[in-house]
Coordinates of C-alpha atoms in Angstrom, one line a residue:
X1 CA -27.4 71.5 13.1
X2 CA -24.1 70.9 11.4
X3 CA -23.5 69.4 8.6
X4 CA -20.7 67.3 7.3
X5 CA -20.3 64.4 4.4
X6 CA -18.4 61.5 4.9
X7 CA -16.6 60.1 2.3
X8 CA -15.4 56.8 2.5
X9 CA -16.6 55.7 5.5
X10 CA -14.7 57.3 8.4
X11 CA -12.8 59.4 6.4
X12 CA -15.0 62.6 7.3
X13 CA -14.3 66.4 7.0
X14 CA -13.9 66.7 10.7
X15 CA -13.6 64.7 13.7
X16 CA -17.2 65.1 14.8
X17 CA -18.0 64.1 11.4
X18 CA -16.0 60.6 12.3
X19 CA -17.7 60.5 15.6
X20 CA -21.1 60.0 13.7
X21 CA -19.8 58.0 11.3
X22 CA -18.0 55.3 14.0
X23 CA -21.5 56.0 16.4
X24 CA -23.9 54.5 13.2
X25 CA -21.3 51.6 12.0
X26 CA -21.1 50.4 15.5
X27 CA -24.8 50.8 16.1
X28 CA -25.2 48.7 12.6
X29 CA -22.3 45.9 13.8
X30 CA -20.4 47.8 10.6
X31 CA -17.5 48.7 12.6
X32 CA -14.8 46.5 11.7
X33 CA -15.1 48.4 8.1
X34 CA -13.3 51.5 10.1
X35 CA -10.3 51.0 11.5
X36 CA -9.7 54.1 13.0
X37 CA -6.7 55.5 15.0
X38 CA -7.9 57.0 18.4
X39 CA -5.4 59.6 18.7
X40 CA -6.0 61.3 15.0
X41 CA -9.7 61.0 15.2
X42 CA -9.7 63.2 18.3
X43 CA -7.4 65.9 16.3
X44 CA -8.7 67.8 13.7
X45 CA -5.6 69.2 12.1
X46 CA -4.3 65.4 11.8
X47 CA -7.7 63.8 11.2
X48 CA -8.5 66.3 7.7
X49 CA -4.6 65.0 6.3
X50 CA -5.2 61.1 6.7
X51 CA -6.3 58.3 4.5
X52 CA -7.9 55.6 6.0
X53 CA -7.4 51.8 4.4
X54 CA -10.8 50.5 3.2
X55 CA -12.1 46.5 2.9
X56 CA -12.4 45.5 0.0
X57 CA -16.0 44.6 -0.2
X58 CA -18.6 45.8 0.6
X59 CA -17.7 49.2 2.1
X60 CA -20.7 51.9 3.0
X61 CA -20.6 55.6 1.3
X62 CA -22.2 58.5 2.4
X63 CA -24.2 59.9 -0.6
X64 CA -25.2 63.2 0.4
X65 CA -24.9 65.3 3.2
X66 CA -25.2 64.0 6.5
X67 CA -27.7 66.1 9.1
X68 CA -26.3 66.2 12.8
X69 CA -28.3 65.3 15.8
X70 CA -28.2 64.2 19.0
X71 CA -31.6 62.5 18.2
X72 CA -30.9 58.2 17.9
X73 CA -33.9 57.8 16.2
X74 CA -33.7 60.8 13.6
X75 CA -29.8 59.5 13.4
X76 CA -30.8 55.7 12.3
X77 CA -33.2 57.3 9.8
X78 CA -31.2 59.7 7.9
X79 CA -28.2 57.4 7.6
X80 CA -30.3 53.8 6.3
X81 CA -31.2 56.9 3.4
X82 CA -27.9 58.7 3.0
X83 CA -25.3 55.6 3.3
X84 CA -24.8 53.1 0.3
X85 CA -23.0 50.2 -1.0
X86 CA -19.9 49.7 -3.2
X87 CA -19.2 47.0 -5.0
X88 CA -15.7 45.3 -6.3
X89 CA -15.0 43.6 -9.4
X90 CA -15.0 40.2 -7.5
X91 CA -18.8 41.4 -6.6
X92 CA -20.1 41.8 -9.7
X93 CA -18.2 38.4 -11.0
X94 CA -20.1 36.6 -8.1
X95 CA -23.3 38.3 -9.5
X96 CA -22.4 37.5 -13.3
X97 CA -22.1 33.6 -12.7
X98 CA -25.3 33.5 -10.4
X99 CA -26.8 35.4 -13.2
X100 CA -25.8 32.7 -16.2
X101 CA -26.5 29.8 -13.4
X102 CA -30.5 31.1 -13.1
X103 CA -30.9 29.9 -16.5
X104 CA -30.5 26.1 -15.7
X105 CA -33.5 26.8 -13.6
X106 CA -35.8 27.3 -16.2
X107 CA -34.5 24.7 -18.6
X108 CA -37.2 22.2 -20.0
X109 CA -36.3 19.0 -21.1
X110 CA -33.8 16.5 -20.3
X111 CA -31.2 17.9 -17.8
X112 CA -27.4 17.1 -18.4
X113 CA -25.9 15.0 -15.4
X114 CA -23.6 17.6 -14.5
X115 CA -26.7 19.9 -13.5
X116 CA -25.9 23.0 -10.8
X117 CA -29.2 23.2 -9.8
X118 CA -29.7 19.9 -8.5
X119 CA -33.7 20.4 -6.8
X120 CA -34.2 20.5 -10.5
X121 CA -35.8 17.4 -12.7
X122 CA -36.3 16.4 -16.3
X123 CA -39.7 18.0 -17.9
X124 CA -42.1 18.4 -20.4
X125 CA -40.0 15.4 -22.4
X126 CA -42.5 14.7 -24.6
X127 CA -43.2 17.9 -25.4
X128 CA -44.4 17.8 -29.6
X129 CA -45.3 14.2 -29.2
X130 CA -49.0 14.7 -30.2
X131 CA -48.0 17.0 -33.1
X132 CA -45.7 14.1 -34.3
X133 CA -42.5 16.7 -33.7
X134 CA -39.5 16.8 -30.9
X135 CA -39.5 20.0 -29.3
X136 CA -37.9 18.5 -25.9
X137 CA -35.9 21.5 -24.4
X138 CA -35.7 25.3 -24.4
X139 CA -37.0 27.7 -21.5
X140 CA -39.7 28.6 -19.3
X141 CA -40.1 32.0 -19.4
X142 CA -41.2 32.9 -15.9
X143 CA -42.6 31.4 -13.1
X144 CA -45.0 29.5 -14.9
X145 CA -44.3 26.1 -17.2
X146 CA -44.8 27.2 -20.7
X147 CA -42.2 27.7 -23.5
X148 CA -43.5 30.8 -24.9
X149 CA -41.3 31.5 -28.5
X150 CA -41.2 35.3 -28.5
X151 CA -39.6 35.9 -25.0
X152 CA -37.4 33.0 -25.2
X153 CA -36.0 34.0 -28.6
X154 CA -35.6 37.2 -27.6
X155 CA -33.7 36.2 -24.7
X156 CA -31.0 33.9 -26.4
X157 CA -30.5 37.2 -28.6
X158 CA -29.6 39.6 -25.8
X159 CA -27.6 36.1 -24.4
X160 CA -25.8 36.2 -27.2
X161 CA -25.4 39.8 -27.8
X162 CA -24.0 40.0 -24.5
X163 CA -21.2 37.4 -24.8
X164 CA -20.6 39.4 -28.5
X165 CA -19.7 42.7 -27.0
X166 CA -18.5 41.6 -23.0
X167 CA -18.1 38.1 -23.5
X168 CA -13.8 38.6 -23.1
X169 CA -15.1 40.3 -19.9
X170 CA -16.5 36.7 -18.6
X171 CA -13.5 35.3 -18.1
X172 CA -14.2 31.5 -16.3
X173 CA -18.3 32.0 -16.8
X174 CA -18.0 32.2 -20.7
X175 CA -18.5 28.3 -21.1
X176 CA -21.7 28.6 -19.0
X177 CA -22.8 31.8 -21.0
X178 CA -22.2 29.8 -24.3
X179 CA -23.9 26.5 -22.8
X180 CA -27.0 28.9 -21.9
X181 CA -27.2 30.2 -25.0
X182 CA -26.8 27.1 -26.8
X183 CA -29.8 25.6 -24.4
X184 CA -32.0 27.8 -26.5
X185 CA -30.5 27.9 -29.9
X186 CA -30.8 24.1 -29.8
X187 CA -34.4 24.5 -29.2
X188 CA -35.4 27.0 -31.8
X189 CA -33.6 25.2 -34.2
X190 CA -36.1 22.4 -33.7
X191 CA -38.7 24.6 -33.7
X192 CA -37.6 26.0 -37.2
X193 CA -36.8 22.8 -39.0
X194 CA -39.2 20.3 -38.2
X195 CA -41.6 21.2 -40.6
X196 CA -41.3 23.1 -44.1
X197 CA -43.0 26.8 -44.0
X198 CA -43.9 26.1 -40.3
X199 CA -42.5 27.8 -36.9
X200 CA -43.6 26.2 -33.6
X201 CA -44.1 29.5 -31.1
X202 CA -45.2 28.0 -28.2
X203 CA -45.8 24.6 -26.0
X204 CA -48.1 24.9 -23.2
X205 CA -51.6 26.5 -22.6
X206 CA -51.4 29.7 -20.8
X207 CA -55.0 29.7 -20.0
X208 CA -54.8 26.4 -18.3
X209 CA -51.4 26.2 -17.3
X210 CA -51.9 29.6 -14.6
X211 CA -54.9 27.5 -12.9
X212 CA -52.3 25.0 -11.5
X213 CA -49.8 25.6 -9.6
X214 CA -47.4 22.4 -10.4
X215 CA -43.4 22.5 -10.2
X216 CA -42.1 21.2 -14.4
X217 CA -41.5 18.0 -13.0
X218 CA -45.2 16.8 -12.8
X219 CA -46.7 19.2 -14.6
X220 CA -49.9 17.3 -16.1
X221 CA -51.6 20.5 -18.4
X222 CA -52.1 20.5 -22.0
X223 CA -48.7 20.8 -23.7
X224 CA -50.4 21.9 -26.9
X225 CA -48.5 23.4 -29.4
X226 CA -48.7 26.2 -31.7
X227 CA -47.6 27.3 -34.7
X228 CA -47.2 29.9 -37.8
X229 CA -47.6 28.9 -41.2
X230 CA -47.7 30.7 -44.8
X231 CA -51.6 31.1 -43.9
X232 CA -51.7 32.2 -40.5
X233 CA -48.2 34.4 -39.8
X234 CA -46.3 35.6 -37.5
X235 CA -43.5 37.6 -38.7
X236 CA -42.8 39.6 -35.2
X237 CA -41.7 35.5 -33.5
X238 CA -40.2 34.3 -36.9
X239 CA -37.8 37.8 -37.1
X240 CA -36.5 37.6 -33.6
X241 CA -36.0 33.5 -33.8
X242 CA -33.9 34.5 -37.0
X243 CA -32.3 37.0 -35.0
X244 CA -31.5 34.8 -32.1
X245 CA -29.9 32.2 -34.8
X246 CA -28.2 34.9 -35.9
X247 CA -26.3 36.6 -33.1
X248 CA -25.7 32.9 -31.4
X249 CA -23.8 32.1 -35.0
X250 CA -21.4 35.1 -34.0
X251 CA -20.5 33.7 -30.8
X252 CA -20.1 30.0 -32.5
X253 CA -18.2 31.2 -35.2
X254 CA -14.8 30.2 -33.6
X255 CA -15.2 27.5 -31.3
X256 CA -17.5 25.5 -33.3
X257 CA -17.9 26.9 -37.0
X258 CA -20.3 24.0 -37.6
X259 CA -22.5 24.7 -35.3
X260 CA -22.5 28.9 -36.1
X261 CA -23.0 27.7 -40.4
X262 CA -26.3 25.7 -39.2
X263 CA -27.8 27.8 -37.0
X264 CA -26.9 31.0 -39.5
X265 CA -28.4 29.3 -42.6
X266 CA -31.5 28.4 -40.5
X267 CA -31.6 31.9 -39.3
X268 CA -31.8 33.4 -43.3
X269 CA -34.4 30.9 -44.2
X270 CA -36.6 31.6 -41.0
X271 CA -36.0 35.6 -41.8
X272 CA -37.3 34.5 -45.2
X273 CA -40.5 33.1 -43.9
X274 CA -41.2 35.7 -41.6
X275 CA -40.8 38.7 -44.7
X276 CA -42.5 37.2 -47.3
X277 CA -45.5 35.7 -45.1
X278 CA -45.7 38.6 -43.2
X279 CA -48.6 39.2 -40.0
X280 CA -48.6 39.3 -36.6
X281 CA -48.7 36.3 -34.3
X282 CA -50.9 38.4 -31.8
X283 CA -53.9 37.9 -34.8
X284 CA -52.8 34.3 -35.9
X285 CA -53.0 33.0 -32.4
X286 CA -55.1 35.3 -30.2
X287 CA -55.6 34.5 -27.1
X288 CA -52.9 32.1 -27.0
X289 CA -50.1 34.6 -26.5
X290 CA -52.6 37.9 -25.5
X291 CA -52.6 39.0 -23.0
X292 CA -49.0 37.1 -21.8
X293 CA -47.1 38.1 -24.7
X294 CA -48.8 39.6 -27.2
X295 CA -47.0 41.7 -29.8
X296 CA -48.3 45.2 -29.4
X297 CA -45.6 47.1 -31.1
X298 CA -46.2 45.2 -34.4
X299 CA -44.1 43.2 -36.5
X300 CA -42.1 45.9 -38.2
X301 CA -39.6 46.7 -35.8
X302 CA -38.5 42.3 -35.4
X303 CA -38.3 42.6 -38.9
X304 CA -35.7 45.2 -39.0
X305 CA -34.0 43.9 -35.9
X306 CA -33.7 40.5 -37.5
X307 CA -32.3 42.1 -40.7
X308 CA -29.6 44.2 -38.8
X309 CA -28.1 40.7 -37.1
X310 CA -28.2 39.2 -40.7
X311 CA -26.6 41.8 -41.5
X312 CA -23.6 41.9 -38.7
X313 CA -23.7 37.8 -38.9
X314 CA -23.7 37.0 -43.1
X315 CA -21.7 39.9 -44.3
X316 CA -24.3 39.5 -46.9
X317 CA -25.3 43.0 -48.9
X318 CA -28.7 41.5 -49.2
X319 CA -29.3 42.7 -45.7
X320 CA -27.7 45.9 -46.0
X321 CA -30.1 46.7 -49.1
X322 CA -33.2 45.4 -47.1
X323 CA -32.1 47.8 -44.1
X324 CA -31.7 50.6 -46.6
X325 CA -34.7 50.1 -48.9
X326 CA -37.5 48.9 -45.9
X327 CA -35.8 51.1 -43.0
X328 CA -37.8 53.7 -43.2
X329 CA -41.4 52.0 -42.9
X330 CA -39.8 49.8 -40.1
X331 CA -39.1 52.4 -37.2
X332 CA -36.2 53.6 -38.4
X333 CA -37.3 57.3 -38.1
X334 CA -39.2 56.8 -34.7
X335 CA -37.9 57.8 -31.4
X336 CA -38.8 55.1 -29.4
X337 CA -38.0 54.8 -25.5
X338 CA -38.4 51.0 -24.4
X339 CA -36.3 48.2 -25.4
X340 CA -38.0 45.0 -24.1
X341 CA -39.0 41.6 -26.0
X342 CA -42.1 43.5 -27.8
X343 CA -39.8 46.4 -28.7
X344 CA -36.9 46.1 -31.0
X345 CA -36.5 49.6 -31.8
X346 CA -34.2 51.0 -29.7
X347 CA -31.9 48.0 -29.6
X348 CA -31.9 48.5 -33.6
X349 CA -30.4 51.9 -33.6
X350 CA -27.6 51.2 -31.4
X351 CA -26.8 48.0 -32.9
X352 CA -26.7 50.1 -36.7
X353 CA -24.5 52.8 -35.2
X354 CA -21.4 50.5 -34.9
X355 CA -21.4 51.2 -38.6
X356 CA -21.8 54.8 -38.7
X357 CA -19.2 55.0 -35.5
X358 CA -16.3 52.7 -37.3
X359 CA -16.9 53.2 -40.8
X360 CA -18.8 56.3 -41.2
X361 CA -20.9 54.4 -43.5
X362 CA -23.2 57.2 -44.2
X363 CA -26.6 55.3 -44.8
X364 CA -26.2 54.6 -40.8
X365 CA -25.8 58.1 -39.7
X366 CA -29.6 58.1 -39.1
X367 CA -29.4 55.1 -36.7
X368 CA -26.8 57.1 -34.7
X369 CA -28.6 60.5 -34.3
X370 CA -31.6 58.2 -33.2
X371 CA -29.3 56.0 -30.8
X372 CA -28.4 59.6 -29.6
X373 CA -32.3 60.9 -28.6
X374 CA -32.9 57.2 -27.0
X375 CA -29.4 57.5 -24.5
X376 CA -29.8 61.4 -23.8
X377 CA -33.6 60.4 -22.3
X378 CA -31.9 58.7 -19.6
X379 CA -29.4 61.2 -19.0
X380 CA -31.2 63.4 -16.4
X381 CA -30.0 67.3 -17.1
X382 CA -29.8 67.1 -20.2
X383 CA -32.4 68.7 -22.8
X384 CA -33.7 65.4 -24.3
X385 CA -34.0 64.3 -20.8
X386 CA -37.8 62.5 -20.1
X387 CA -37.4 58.9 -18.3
X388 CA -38.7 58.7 -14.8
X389 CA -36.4 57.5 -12.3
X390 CA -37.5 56.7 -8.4
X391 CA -36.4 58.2 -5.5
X392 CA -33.5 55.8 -5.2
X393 CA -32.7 56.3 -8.1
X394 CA -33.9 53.7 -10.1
X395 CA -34.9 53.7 -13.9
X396 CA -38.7 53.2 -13.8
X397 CA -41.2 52.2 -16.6
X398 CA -44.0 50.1 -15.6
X399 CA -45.9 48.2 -12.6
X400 CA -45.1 45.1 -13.5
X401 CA -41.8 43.4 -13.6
X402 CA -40.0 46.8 -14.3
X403 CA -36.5 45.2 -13.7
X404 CA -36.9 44.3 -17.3
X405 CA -36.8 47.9 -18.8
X406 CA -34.0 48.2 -16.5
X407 CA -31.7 45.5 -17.0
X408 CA -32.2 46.3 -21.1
X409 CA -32.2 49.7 -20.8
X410 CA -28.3 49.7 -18.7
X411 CA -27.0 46.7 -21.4
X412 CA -28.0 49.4 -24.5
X413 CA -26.1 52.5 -22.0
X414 CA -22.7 50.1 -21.9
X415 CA -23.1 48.8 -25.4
X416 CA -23.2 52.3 -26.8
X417 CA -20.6 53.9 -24.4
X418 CA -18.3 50.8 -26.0
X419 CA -19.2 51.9 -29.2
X420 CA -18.5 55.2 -28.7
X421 CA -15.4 54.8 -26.6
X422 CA -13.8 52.7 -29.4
X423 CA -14.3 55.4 -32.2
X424 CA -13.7 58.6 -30.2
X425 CA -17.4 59.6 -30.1
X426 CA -19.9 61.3 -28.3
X427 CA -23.8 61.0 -27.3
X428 CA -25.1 64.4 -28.6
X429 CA -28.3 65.9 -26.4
X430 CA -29.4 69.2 -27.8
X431 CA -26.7 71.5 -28.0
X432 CA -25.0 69.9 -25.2
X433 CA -22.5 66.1 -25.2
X434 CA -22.3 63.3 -23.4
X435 CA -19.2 61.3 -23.1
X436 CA -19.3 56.8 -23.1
X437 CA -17.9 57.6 -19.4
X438 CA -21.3 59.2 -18.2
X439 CA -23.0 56.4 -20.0
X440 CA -20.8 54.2 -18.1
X441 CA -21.9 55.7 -14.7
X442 CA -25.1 56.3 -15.4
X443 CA -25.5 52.5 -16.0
X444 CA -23.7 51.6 -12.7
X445 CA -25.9 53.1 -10.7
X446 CA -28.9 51.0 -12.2
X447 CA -27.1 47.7 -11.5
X448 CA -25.9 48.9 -8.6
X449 CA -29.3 49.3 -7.5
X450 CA -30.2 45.8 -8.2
X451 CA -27.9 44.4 -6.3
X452 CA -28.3 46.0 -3.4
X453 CA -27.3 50.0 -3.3
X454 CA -30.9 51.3 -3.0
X455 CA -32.9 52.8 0.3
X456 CA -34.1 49.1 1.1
X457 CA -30.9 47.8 0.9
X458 CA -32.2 44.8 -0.6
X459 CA -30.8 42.8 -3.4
X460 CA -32.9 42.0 -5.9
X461 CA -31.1 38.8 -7.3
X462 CA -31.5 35.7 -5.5
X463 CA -29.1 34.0 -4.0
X464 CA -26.9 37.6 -3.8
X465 CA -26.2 39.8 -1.0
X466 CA -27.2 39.1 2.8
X467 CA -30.9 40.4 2.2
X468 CA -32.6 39.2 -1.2
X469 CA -36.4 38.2 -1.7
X470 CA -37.5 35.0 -0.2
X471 CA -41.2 34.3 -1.5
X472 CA -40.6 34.2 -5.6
X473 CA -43.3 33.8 -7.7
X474 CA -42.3 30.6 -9.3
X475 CA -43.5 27.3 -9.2
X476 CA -40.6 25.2 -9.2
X477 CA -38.9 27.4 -6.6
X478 CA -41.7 27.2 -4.4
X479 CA -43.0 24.1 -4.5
X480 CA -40.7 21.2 -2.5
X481 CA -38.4 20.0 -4.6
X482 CA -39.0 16.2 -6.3
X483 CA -35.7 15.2 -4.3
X484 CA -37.3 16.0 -0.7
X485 CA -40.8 15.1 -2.2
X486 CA -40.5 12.7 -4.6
X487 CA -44.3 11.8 -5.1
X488 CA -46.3 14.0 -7.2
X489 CA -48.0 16.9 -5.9
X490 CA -50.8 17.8 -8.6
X491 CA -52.8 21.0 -10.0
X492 CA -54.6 22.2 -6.9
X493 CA -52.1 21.0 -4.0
X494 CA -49.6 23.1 -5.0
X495 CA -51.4 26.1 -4.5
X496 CA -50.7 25.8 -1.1
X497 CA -46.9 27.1 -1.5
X498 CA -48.3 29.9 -3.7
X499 CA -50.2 30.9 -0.3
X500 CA -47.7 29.9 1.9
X501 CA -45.9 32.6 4.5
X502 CA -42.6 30.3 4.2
X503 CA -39.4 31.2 2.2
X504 CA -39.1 29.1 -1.4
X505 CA -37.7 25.8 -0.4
X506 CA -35.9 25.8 -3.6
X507 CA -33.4 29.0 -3.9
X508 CA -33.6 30.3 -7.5
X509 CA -30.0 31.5 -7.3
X510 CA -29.3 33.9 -9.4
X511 CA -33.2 35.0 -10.7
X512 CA -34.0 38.9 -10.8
X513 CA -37.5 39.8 -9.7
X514 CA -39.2 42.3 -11.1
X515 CA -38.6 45.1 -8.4
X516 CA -40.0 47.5 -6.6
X517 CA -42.2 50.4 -7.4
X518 CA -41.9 53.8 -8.3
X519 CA -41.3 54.9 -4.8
X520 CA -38.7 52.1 -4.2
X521 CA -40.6 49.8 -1.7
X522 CA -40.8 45.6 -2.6
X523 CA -43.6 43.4 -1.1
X524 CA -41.5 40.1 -0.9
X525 CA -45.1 38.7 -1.6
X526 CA -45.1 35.3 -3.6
X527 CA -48.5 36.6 -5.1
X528 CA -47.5 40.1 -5.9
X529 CA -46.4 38.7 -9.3
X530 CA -45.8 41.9 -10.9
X531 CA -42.6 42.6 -8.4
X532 CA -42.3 38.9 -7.2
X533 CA -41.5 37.4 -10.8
X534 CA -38.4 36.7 -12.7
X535 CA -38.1 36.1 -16.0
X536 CA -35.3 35.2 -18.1
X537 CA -35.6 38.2 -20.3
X538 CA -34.5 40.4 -17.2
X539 CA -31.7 38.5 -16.4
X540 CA -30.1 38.1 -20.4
X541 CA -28.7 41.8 -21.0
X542 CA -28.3 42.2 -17.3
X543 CA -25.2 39.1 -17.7
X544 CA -23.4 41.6 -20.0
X545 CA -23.9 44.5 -17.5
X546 CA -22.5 42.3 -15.1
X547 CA -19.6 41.0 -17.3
X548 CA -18.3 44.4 -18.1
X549 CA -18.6 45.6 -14.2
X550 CA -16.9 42.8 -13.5
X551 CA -13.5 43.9 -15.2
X552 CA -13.4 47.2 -14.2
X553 CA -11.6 47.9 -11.0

């Protein structure tokens, strides 16, 4: 066999390698994408000299090496492997606004007229009610219909962290980044300040809620409510709601300083409560948040992570004393390799480095060498070196909903290339350096993934690409929307959508499943939640991935 590598599309080595190349794009219906001159593709001196023009979007790449045969079959396997997707500026722009839009389909509460997701209703508005409070609004988390405070408050931080560091990337979508935000800031402020030494975590019964299958508009389940108090804690919830107050006050600070001094003075007062009363919610609650979201890594690492954005956000040396003097018994010395709601850790160290980076403040140089062993173990060749990635390529952690680690994992890469970019510094793995450029790079390939670059060639954001999953597991997706079917389909009729063969009625545009497994293949099975599920957790860091992309040319 011979073998050839074609670089941009028809522009091969040699002519036979164009013959291939034009063979498999007009077997695929691709061949409009090479417009090739029949006189220089049958002459090899003339053919290895040209350039061909490209489209702009979406062209296929050979990856690797291309095998020869005259074997169709063999042919039409080795290049749905070898060729891959590239993406434009205007691609990723696309995918950044579907991204922020997926958030106004897991808003609670009273929906604004001017709604983009129009198969959505109002819900849960009297949420509180019993309890004598108003907590009308927030998120779903998932597919399911309950508010759960941990993930949501985590998820308007890495909102809000991503407008902080791409958000002059967003161009025309920063309004709609801002109003997602505020959708949750808005909530958790209720949340904090209805009653004194109280935070309410959580509306909705797990337990009960996951033995209905009910869209939010006529959901009928308990909509209890839970709380922490001075005698049963939670400092792990109360640290990131302070942190989430606190990064959103950064990205208020100009356009409505109002707004940023509430939801900052809020945020010190809920940091406050979580320090002095301190416990985890996992204990105080039980099996209310266990086994959805219970806090396994502790409360330690929220309480430094809501410390650091106090820190950035007030300006206040109170912080910067609590970071010195409690660092070390926080996780400040730990190599730790997952970023995810539970695990603040390594979003800590790379958040702390901006200090050491821009003003070598010296009491930060730990935070770098730290944000240093987290980046080099996604580097593959170098000597810290230890994530797993698939055969596609693909960053992979865990079973279920693995997109999360992902998304996280590629917002902390382009975070800490900017950081390092801007001051002239390096990642340092062993005895060897990484520059922000192979950060950069190494991060592309993750969201290019996502969106479609992988061996299925399947996007895995709705509503993006020609081929994206169909059967989500989520009820108000799935379940006819009150617009078609305006009477109320209760608790046990609705599981027949969960079992149904038909595509969501409903398209979640914009919603990032959890993924496929560690050998890159994706049941598009509504009851395969572990890869059927999005979440707005895995779609929060993955807007500023998308934002900075979205620049670049």
């Amino acid at each position: 066999m011979l073998v050839g590598l074609c670089l941009d599309v028809c522009r091969p080595n040699s002519y036979r390698d164009e013959i291939l190349c034009r063979a498999y794009l007009a077997s695929r219906k691709l061949s409009k994408f090479c417009a090739v001159d029949p006189v220089t593709s049958m002459n090899p001196s003339l053919n290895d000299q040209r350039t061909l023009k490209l489209p702009a979007t979406p062209v296929y790449k050979m990856a690797v090496p291309l095998q020869y045969t005259s074997d169709s079959q063999a042919l039409e396997s080795y290049t749905l492997h070898y060729f891959s997707i590239a993406f434009t500026s205007q691609d990723y722009a696309d995918a950044l606004k579907k991204s922020i839009l997926f958030f106004e389909g897991h808003r609670s509460g009273k929906l604004p007229l001017n709604k983009r997701l129009t198969w959505r209703g109002d819900s849960g508005l009297s949420d509180g009610s019993a309890y004598h409070v108003n907590l009308v609004g927030g998120y779903y988390d998932a597919g399911d219909n309950v508010k759960f405070g941990l993930p949501m408050a985590f998820t308007t931080t890495l909102l809000a962290w991503s407008v902080i560091e791409f958000g002059g990337s967003m161009q025309n979508q920063i309004t709609n980044a801002k109003e997602a935000i505020r959708w949750g800031t808005d909530y958790l402020l209720k949340a904090a300040t209805a009653t004194p030494d109280t935070l309410y975590v959580q509306v909705g019964d797990p337990n009960m809620d996951h033995r209905c299958w009910e869209r939010p508009e006529d959901m009928d389940t308990p909509r209890n409510v839970y709380k922490i108090t001075t005698q049963n804690p939670g400092s792990d919830v109360a640290a990131e709601t302070a942190a989430a107050l606190a990064a959103a006050s950064i990205v208020f600070k100009e356009s409505d300083p109002s707004y940023s001094t509430e939801l900052l003075q809020t945020a010190m007062k809920v940091f406050d409560f979580a320090d002095r009363h301190r416990g985890s919610y996992s204990d105080s609650l039980n099996s209310v948040v266990c086994p959805f979201y219970c806090s396994y890594s502790g409360y330690q690492d929220e309480l430094l992570w809501g410390a650091s954005w106090l820190h950035k956000a007030s300006l206040n040396g109170s912080y910067l004393a609590y970071i010195q003097s409690n660092g070390h018994t926080m996780g400040s010395d730990d190599d730790d390799y997952s970023f995810s709601w539970d695990d603040k850790r390594p979003g800590t160290k790379i958040l702390l480095s901006k200090e050491f980076l821009e003003k070598t403040t010296e009491e930060f140089q730990l935070y770098k060498s730290h944000s240093d062993n987290y980046i080099c173990s996604l580097i593959p060749g170098t000597s810290s070196f230890q994530a797993q990635y698939t055969p596609g390529g693909l960053f992979y952690k865990a079973t279920e909903s693995n997109l999360q680690y992902v998304t996280s994992a590629t917002f902390l890469l382009l975070t800490y290339a900017k950081y390092l970019g801007s001051n002239g510094g390096v990642a340092k793995c062993g005895g060897a350096t990484v520059t922000a450029q192979s950060l950069v790079a190494q991060a592309k390939k993750q969201v290019d993934y996502i969106l479609g670059d992988n061996p299925a060639k399947m996007s895995y954001m709705v509503g993006f690409g020609n081929m994206y999953p169909q059967h989500v597991h989520h009820r108000g997706s799935s379940v006819p929307s009150i617009n078609v079917h305006p009477n109320r389909i209760s608790c046990n009729d609705g599981f027949q959508y969960l079992y149904s063969s038909s595509p969501n009625p409903n398209v979640l545009v914009g919603a990032i499943v959890g993924g496929p497994d560690n050998k890159d293949h994706f049941a598009d099975d509504r009851n395969n939640y572990q890869q059927s599920e999005p979440a707005t957790y895995i779609n929060a860091p993955f807007v500023g991935a998308l934002a900075f992309f979205s620049a670049k040319n």
